[in-house]
Coordinates of C-alpha atoms in Angstrom, one line a residue:
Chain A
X1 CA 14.4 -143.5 -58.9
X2 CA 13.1 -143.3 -62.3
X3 CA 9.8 -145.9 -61.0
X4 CA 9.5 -143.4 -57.6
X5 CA 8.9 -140.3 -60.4
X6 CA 6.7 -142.4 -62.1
X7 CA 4.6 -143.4 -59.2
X8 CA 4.5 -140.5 -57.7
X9 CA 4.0 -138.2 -60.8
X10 CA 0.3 -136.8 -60.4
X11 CA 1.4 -136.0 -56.6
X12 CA 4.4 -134.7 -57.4
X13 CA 3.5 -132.3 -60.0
X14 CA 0.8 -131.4 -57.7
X15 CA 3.7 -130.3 -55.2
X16 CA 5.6 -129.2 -57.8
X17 CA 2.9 -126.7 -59.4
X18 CA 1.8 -126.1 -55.6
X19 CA 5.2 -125.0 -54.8
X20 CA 5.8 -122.6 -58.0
X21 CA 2.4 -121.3 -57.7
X22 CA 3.1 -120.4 -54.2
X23 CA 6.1 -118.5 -55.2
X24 CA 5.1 -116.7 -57.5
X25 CA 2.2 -115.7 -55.3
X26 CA 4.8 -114.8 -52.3
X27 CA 6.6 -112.7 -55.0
X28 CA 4.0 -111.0 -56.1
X29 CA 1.8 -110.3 -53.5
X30 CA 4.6 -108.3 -51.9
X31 CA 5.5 -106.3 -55.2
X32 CA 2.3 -106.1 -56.8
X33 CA 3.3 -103.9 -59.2
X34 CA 5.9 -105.8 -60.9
X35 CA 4.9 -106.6 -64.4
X36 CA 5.0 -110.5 -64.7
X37 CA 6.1 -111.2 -68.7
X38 CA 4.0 -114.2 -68.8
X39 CA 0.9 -112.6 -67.4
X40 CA 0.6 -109.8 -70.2
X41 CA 1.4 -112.5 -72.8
X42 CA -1.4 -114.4 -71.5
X43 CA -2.9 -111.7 -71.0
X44 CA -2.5 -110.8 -74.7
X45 CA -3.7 -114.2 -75.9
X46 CA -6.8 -113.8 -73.7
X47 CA -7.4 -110.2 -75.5
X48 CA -9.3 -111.9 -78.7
X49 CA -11.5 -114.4 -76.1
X50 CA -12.4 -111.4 -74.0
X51 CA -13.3 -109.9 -77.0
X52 CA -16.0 -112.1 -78.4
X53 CA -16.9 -112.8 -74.7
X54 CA -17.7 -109.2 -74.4
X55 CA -19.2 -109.1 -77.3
X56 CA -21.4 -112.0 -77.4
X57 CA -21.9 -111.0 -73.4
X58 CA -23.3 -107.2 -75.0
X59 CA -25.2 -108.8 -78.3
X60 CA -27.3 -111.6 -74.9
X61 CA -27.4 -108.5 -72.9
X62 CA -29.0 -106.3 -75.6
X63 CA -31.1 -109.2 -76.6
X64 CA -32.6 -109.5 -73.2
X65 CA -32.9 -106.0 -72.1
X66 CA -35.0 -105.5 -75.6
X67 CA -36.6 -108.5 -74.7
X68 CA -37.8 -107.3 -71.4
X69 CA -38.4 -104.3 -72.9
X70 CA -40.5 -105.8 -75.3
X71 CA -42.9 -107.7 -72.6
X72 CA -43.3 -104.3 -70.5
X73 CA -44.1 -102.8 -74.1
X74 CA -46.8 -105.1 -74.4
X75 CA -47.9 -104.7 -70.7
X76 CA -48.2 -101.0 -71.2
X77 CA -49.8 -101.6 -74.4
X78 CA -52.5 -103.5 -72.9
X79 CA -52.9 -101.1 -69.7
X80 CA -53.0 -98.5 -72.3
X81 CA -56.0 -100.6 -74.6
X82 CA -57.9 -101.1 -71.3
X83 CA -57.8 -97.4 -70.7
X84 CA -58.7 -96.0 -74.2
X85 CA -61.7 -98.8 -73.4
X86 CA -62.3 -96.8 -70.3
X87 CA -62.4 -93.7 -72.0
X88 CA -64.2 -94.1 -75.0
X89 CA -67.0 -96.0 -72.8
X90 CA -66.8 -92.4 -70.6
X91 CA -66.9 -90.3 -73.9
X92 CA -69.9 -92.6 -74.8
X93 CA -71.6 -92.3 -71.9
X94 CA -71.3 -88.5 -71.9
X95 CA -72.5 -88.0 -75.1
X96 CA -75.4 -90.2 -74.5
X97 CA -75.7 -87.8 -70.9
X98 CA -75.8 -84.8 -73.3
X99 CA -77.9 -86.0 -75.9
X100 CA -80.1 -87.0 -73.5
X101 CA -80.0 -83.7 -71.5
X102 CA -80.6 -82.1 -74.8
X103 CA -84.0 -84.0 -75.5
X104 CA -85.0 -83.3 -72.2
X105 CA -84.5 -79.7 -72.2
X106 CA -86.0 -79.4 -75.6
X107 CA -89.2 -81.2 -73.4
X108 CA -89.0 -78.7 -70.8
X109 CA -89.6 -76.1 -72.8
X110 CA -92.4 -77.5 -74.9
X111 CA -93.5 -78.2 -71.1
X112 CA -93.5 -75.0 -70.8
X113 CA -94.8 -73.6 -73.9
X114 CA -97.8 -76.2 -73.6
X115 CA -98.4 -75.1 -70.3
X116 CA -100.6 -76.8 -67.5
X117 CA -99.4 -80.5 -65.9
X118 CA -97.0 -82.9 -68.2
X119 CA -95.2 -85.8 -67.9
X120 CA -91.6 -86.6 -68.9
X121 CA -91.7 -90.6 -69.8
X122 CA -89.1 -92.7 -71.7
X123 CA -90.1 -95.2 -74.3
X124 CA -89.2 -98.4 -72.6
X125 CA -91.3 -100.6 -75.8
X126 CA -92.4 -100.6 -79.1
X127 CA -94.9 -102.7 -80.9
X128 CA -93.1 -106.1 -82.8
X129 CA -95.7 -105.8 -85.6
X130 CA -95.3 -103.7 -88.6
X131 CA -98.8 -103.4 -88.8
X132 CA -99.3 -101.8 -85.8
X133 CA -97.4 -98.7 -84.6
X134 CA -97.4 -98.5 -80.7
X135 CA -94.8 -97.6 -78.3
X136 CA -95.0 -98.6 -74.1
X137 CA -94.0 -95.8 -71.8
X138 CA -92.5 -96.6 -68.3
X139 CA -95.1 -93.9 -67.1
X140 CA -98.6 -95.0 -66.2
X141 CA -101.4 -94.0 -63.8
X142 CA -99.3 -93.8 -60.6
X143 CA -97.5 -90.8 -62.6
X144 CA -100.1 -89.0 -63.7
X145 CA -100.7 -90.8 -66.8
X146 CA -104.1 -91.4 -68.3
X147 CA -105.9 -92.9 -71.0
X148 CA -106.2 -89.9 -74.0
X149 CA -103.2 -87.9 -72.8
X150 CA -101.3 -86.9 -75.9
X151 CA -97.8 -87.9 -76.1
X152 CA -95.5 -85.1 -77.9
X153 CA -91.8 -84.0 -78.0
X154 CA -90.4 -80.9 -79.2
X155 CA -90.4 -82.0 -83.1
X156 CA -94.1 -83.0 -83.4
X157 CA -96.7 -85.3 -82.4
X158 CA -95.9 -88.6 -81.5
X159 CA -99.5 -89.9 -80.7
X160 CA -101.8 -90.4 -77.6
X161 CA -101.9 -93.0 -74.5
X162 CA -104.5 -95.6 -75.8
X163 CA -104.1 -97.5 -72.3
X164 CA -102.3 -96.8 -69.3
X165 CA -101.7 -99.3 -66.1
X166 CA -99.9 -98.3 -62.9
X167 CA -96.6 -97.4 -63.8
X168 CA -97.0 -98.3 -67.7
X169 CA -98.8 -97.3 -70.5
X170 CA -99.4 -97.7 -74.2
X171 CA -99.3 -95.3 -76.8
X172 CA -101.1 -95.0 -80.3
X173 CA -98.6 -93.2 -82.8
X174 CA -100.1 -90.8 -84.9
X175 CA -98.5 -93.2 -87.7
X176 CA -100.8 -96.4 -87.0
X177 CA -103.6 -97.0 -88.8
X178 CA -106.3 -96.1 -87.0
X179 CA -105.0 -92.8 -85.5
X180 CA -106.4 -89.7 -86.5
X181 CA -105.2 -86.7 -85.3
X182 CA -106.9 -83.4 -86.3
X183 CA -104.7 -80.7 -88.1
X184 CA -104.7 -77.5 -89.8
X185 CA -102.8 -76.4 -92.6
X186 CA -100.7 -73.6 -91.2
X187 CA -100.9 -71.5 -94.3
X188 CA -104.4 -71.4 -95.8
X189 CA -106.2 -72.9 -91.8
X190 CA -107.7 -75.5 -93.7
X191 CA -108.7 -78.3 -91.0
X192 CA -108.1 -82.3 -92.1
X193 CA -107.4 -85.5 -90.4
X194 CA -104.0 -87.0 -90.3
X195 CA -103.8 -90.6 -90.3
X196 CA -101.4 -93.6 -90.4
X197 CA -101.3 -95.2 -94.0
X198 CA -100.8 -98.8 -95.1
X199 CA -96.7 -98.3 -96.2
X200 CA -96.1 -97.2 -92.9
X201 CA -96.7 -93.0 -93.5
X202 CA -99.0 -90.8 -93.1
X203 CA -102.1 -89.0 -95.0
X204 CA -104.1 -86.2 -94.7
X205 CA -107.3 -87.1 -95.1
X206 CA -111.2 -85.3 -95.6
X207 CA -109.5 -82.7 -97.6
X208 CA -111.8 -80.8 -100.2
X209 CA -111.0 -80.8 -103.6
X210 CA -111.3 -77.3 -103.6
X211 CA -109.0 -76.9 -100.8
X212 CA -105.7 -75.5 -101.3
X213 CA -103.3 -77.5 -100.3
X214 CA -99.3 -77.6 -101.6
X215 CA -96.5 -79.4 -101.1
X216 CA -94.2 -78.4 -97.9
X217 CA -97.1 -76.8 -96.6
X218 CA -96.7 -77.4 -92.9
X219 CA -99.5 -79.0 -91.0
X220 CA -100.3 -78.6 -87.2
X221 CA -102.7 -79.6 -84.5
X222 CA -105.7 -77.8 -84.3
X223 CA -106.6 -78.3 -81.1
X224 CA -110.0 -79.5 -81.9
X225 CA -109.8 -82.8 -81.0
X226 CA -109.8 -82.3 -76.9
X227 CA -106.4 -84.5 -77.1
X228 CA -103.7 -82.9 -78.6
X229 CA -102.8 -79.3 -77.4
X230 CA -103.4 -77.0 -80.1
X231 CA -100.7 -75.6 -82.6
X232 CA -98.2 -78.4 -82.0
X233 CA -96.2 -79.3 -85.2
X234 CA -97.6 -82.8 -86.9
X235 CA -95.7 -82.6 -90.5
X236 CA -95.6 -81.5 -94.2
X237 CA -97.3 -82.3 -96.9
X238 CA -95.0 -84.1 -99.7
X239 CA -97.4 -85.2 -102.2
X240 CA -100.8 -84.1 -103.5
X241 CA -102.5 -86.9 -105.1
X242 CA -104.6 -86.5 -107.9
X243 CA -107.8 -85.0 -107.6
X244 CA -109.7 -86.8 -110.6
X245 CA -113.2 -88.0 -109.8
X246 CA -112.7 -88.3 -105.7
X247 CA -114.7 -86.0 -103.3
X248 CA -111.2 -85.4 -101.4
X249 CA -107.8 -84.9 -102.4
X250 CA -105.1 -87.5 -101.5
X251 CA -102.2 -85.7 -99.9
X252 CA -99.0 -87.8 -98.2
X253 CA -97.5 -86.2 -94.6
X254 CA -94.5 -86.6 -93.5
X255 CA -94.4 -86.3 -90.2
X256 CA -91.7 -83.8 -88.5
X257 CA -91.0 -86.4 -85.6
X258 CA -89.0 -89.4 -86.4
X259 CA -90.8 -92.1 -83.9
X260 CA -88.3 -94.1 -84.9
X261 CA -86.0 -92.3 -82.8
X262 CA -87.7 -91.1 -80.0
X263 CA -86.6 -92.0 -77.0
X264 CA -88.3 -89.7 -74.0
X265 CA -91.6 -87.4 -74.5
X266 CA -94.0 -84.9 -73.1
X267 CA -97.3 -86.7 -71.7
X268 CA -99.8 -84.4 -72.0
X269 CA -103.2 -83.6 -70.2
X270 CA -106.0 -83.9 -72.5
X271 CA -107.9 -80.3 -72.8
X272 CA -111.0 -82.4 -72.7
X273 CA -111.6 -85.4 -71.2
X274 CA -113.3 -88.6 -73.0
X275 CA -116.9 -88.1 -71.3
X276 CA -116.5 -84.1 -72.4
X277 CA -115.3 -82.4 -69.2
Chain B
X1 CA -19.2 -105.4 -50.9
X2 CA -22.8 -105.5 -50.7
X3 CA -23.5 -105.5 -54.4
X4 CA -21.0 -108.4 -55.7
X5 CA -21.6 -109.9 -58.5
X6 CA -22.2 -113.3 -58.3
X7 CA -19.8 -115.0 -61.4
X8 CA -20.0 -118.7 -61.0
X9 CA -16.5 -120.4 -61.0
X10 CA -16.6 -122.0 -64.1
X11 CA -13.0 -122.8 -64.0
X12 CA -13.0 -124.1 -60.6
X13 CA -15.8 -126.8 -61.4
X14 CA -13.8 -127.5 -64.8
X15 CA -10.7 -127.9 -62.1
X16 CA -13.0 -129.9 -59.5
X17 CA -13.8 -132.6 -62.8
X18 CA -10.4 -132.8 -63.8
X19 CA -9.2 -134.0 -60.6
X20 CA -12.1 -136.4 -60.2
X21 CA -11.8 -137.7 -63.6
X22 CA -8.1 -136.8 -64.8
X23 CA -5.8 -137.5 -61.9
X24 CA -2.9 -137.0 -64.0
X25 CA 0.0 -134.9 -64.4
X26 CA -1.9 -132.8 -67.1
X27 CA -4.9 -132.4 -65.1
X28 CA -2.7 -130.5 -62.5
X29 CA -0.8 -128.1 -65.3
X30 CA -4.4 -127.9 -66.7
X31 CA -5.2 -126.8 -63.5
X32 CA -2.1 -124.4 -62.7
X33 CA -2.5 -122.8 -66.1
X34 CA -6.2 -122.1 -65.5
X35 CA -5.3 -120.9 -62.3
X36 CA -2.1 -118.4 -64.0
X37 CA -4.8 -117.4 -66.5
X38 CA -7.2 -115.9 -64.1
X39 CA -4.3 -114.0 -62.2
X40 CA -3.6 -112.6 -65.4
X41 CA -6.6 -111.8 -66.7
X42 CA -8.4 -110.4 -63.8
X43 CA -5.3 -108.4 -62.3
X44 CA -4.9 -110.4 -59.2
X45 CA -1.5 -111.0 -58.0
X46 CA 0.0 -113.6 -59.8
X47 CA 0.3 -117.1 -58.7
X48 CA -2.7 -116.7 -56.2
X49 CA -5.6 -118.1 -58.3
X50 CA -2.8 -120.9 -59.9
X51 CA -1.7 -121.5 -56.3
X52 CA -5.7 -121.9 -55.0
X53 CA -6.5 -124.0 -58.0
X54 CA -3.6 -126.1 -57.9
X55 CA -4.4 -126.8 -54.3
X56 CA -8.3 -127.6 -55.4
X57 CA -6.6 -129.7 -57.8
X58 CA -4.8 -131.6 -55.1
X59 CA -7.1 -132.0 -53.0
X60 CA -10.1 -133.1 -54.9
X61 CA -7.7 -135.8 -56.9
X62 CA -6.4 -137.1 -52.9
X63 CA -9.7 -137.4 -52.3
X64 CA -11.0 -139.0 -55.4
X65 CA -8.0 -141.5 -54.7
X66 CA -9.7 -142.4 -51.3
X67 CA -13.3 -142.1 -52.1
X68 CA -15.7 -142.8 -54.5
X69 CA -17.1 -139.2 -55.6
X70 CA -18.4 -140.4 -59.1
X71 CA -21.6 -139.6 -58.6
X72 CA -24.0 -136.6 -58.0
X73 CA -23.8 -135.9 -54.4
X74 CA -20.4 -136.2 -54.3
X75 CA -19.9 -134.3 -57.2
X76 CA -22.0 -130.9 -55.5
X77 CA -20.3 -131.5 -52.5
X78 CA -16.8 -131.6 -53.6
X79 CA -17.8 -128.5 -55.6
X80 CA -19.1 -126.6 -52.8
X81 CA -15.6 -127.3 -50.8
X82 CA -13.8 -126.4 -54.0
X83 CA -15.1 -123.2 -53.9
X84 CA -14.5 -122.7 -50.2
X85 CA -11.1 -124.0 -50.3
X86 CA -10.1 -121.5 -52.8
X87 CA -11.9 -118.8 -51.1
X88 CA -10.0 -119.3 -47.6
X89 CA -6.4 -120.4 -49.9
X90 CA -7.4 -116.7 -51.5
X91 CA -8.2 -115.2 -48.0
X92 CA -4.9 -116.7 -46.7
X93 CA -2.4 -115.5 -49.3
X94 CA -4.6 -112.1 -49.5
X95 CA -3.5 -112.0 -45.3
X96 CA -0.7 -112.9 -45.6
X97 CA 0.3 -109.7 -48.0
X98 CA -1.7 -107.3 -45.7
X99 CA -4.2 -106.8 -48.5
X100 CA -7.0 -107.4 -46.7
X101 CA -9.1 -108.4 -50.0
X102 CA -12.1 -110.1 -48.7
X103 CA -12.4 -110.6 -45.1
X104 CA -15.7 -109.1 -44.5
X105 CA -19.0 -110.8 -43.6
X106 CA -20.5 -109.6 -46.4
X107 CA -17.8 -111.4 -48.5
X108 CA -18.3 -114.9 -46.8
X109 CA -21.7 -114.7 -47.8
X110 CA -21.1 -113.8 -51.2
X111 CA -18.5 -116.7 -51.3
X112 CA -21.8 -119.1 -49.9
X113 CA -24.0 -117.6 -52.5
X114 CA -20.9 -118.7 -55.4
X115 CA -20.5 -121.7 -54.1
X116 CA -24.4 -122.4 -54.6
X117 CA -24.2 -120.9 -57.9
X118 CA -21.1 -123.5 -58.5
X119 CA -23.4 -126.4 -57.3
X120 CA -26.2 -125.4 -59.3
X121 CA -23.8 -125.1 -63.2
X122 CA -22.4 -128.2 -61.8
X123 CA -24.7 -130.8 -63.3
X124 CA -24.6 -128.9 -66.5
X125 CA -20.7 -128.6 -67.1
X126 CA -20.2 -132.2 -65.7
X127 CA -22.8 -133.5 -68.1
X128 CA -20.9 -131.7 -71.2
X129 CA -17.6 -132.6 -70.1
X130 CA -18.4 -136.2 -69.7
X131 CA -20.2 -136.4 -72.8
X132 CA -17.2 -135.0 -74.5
X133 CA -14.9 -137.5 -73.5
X134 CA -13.5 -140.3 -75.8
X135 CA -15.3 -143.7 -74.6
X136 CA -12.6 -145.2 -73.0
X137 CA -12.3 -142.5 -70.1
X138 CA -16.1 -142.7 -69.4
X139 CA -16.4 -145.1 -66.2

């Protein structure tokens, strides 16, 4: 008897836990509210488990939801760096639109105030040597655009069109070395040649000893020259040079356009043309 | 019923191992008592989960008696009927009181989608379980 239990054990504890199992089941199943004592002690023991199961289930769940909140953070962060990109190349461009607009309304209305034909071009070069101060203009003779023209915008002189091809041409800045531009001084109408000096500024040049000339006196185009309309702002004088034993006084301009920064100008019919016309 | 969640039966793959590995007369109070536990802790009528996993019990260690299940495909498959058996023993006792727990399509799909859940842990649990035994057991 004792060997058959000892055979048989695994099977019979199997039928054995089977059989109470199912009892309990029956029992229960058909009073379901009966409070089993055994259950709510288990039950009781379980209570610390749950506990840190819950807890450690919360602290993982907290841990992942920050986790995935952290990689849509950064998703969002970077839709949000592409679009401040966006913008601030759209602010760019709009201030670039206005600044631009601005220039070119300023050279409407010195288009206006010059009066007769002119055309708008946009400085598409510049010389490479210091030396020489040109600038190439994406205008040429298709556009109007012919050798002499003078080439302002609303600050000043910039300088005249020394060549022109078909849709380009080349200007002479009234900083280069051989320009020479003829002015007058606005206060006393004293008439002298500006020209491009060797540190990269201007002079006034054939100016009389006994002409009086001062500092910040403002200097304009007289007109005289057949190239440059008459009356158009050139610079101001910032020095007056000595006036020892020379025949003409040495007087430094500075000229009211920066050509550094120009970017679009009025091309200008000349009043005359080279062969006198 | 459409939105269960899908727990994998940790217990019944821990009862699946014990009655390939433990054919003993603790492996089937092990088995009982992990049964009586989750009738008590999740508020089931007692005895139903201790009777399925008894029966689980029973049946994988009979089979593991007749046939060689120590390795992998075995393993899965006698998972996936573990689950299922306890399922329909569940279903069955559930019937039987008129409670009418879990006999929906929905829930037989759910019960397929656990028992591939089961299968998948499977490797995992069995791998710490075995590496936790004292060398003597390991085959």
């Amino acid at each position: 008897m004792q060997r058959f239990f000892y055979q048989y054990r695994v099977t019979l504890s199997c039928i054995f836990f089977l059989a109470s199992s199912l009892f309990l089941a029956m029992v229960n199943i058909r009073a379901p509210y009966r409070i089993d004592p055994v259950g709510v002690l288990v039950l009781e023991v379980m209570y610390i488990p749950q506990l840190a199961v819950t807890w450690v289930g919360d602290y993982v769940g907290q841990a992942w939801n920050h986790y995935v909140a952290l990689w849509s953070l950064r998703e969002e962060n970077a839709e949000l760096r592409k679009k401040i990109e966006s913008l601030e190349k759209s602010a760019r461009h709009a201030t670039e639109v206005y600044s631009a607009n601005q220039r070119l309304s300023e050279l409407l209305t010195l288009r206006e105030d010059i009066g007769g034909t002119a055309v708008a071009a946009r400085i598409v070069g510049r010389s490479p040597l210091a030396w020489v101060k040109t600038a190439v203009l994406d205008r040429g003779t298709s556009h109007g655009v012919t050798k002499g023209m003078s080439v302002l915008v609303s600050s000043g002189v910039v300088g005249q069109v020394m060549s022109a091809s078909a849709h380009t041409s080349r200007v002479l800045l009234v900083s280069d070395l051989s320009s020479a531009v003829d002015i007058l001084v606005q206060r006393t109408r004293t008439r002298g040649i500006v020209s491009g000096a060797a540190d990269g500024g201007c002079t006034l040049k054939y100016l009389e000893r006994k002409e009086d000339v001062q500092i910040g006196d403002t200097l304009v185009t007289s007109g005289l020259d057949g190239i440059f309309p008459k009356g158009q702002l050139l610079g101001t004088v910032t020095r007056v040079g000595a006036q020892g034993g020379h025949l003409f006084q040495e007087v430094e301009v500075k000229l009211s356009a920066d050509l550094s920064k120009v970017e679009e100008v009025l091309v200008s019919r000349p009043l005359l043309t080279a062969d006198g016309r | 019923m459409q939105h269960l969640p899908l727990v994998p039966d940790l217990l019944l793959i821990l009862c699946v191992y014990l009655g390939i590995y433990h054919r003993s007369v603790g492996g089937a109070v092990a088995a009982f008592f992990f049964g009586y536990g989750l009738d008590a802790c999740s508020g089931a009528p007692v005895g139903m989960n201790a009777f399925a996993m008894s029966l689980v019990f029973a049946a994988v260690s009979v089979t593991a008696r007749q046939l060689w299940l120590q390795n992998p495909a075995s393993v899965l498959c006698m998972v996936f009927l573990g689950v299922i058996l306890k399922t329909a023993t569940m279903l069955v006792l559930s019937d039987f009181g008129q409670m009418h727990l879990m006999l929906h399509a929905t829930a037989v799909r759910h019960i397929v989608w656990e028992a591939v859940l089961a299968i998948l842990l499977t490797p995992m649990v069995f791998t710490l379980l075995y590496r936790g035994e004292p060398f003597d057991y390991k085959v």
